[in-house]
One Martini backbone bead per residue (centre of mass of N, CA, C, O) as a GRO file, in nm:
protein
  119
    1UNK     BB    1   0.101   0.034   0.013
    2UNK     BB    2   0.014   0.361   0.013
    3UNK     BB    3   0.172   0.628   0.182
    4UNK     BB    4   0.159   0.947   0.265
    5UNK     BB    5   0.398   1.041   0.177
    6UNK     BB    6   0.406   0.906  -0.106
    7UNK     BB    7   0.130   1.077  -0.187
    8UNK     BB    8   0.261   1.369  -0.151
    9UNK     BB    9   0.503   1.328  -0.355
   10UNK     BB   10   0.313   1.273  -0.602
   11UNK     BB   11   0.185   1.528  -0.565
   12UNK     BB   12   0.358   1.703  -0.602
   13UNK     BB   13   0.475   1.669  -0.853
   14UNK     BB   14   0.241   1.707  -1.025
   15UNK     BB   15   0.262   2.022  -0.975
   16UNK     BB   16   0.530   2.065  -1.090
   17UNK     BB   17   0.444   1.962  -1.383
   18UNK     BB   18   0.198   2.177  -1.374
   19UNK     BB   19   0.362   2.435  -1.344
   20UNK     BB   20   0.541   2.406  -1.581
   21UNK     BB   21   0.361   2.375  -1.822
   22UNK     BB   22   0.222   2.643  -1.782
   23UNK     BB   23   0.476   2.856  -1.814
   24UNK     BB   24   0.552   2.684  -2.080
   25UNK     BB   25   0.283   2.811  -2.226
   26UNK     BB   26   0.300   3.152  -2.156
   27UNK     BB   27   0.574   3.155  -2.327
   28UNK     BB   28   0.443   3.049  -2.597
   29UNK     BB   29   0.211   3.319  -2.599
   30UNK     BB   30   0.427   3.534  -2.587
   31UNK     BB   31   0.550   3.441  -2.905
   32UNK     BB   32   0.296   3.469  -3.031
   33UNK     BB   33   0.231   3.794  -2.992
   34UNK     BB   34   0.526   3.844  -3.075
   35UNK     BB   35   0.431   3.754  -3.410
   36UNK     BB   36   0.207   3.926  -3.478
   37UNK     BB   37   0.278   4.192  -3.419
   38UNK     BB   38   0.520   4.174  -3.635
   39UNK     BB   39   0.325   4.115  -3.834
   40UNK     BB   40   0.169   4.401  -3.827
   41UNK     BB   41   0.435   4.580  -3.903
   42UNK     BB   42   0.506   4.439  -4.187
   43UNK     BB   43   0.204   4.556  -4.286
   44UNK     BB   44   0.271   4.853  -4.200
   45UNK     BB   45   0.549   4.912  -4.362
   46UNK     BB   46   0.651   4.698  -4.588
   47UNK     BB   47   0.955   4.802  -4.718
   48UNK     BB   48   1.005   4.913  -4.370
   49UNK     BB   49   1.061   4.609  -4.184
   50UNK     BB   50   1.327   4.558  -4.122
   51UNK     BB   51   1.417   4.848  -3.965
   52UNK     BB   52   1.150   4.886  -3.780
   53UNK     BB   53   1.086   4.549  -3.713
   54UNK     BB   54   1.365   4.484  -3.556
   55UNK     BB   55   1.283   4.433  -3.258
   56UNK     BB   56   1.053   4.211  -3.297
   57UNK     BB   57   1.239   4.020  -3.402
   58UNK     BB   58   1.437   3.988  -3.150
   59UNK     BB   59   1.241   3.919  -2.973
   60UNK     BB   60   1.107   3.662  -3.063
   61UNK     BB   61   1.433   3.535  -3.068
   62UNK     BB   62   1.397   3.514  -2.729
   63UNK     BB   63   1.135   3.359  -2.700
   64UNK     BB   64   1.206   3.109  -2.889
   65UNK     BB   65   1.412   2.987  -2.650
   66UNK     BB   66   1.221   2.950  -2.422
   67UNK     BB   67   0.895   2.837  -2.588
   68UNK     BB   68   0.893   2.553  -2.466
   69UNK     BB   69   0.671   2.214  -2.448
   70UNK     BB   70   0.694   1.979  -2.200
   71UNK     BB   71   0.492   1.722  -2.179
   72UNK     BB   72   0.490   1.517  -2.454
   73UNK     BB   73   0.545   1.427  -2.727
   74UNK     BB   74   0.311   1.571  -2.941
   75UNK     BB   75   0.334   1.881  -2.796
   76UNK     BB   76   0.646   1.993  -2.841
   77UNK     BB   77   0.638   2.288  -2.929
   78UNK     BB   78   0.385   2.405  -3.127
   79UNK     BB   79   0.392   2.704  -3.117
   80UNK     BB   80   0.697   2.784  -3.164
   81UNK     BB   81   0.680   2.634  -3.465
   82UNK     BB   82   0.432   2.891  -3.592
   83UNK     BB   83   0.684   3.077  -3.595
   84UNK     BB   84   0.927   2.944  -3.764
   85UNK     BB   85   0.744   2.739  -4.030
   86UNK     BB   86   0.644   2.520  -4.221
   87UNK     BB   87   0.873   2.305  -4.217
   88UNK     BB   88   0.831   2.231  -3.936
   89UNK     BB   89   0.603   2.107  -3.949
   90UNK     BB   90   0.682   1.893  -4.144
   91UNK     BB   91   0.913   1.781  -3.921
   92UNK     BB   92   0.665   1.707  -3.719
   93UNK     BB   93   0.523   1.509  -3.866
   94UNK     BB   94   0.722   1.303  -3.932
   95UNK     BB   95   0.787   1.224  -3.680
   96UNK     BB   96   0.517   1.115  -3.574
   97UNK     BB   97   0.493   0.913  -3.742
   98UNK     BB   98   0.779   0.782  -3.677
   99UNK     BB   99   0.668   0.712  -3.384
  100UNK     BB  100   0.384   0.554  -3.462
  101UNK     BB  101   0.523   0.371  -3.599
  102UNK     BB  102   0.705   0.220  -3.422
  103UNK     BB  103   0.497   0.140  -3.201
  104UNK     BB  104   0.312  -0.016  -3.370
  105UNK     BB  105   0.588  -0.255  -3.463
  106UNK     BB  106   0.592  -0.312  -3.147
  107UNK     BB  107   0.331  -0.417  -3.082
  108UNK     BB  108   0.332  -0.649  -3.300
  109UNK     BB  109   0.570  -0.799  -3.212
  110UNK     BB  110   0.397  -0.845  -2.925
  111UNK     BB  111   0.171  -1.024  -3.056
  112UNK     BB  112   0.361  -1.266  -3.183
  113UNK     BB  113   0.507  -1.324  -2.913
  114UNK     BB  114   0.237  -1.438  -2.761
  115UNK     BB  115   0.128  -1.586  -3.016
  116UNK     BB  116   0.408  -1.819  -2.988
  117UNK     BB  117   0.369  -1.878  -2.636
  118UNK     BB  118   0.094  -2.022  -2.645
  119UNK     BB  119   0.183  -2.331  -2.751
   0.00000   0.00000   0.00000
């Protein structure tokens, strides 16, 4: 059975790993704010946007040195990669793929090694 500390101690885990969750998705949150703005930026200064929200290029990629969310496989740093431009969509997508045939693979060949142990 499990006793009071041990109750407590994983009681306790669980929130510090749900108050890192919270943090690093409010930090997330706000590189989606700053990359927005800077969007909005880019389009009403035209072709002084390199010039003018040069600043806001700078905040961003501090923002986003810091923005991941690590949380669970599928789940790391979604926001941050939405800054960062469609590449990385396709190269998390492939990820998550091969992670998932993984798992499959191996699902599979523990179905047979239990159906080949049942005889």
């Amino acid at each position: 059975m499990v006793d009071e500390e041990q109750r407590a101690a994983i009681k306790a885990k669980f929130q510090a790993r749900d108050e890192h969750i919270r943090e690093s998705w409010v930090r997330a949150m706000e590189a989606r704010l700053v990359r927005e703005e800077l969007e909005k930026c880019q389009r009403s200064e035209g072709v002084n946007a390199f010039e003018n929200c040069k600043w806001l290029s700078e905040k961003l990629l501090d923002k986003l040195s810091d923005a991941k969310v690590r949380c669970g496989l599928r789940v790391a740093c979604f926001y941050a990669l939405r800054c960062a431009g469609w590449r990385d969509y396709v190269l998390l997508g492939l990820l998550t793929s091969f992670i998932l045939f993984l798992f499959r693979l191996l699902a599979f060949q523990l179905r047979l090694v239990i159906f080949f142990l049942s005889f």
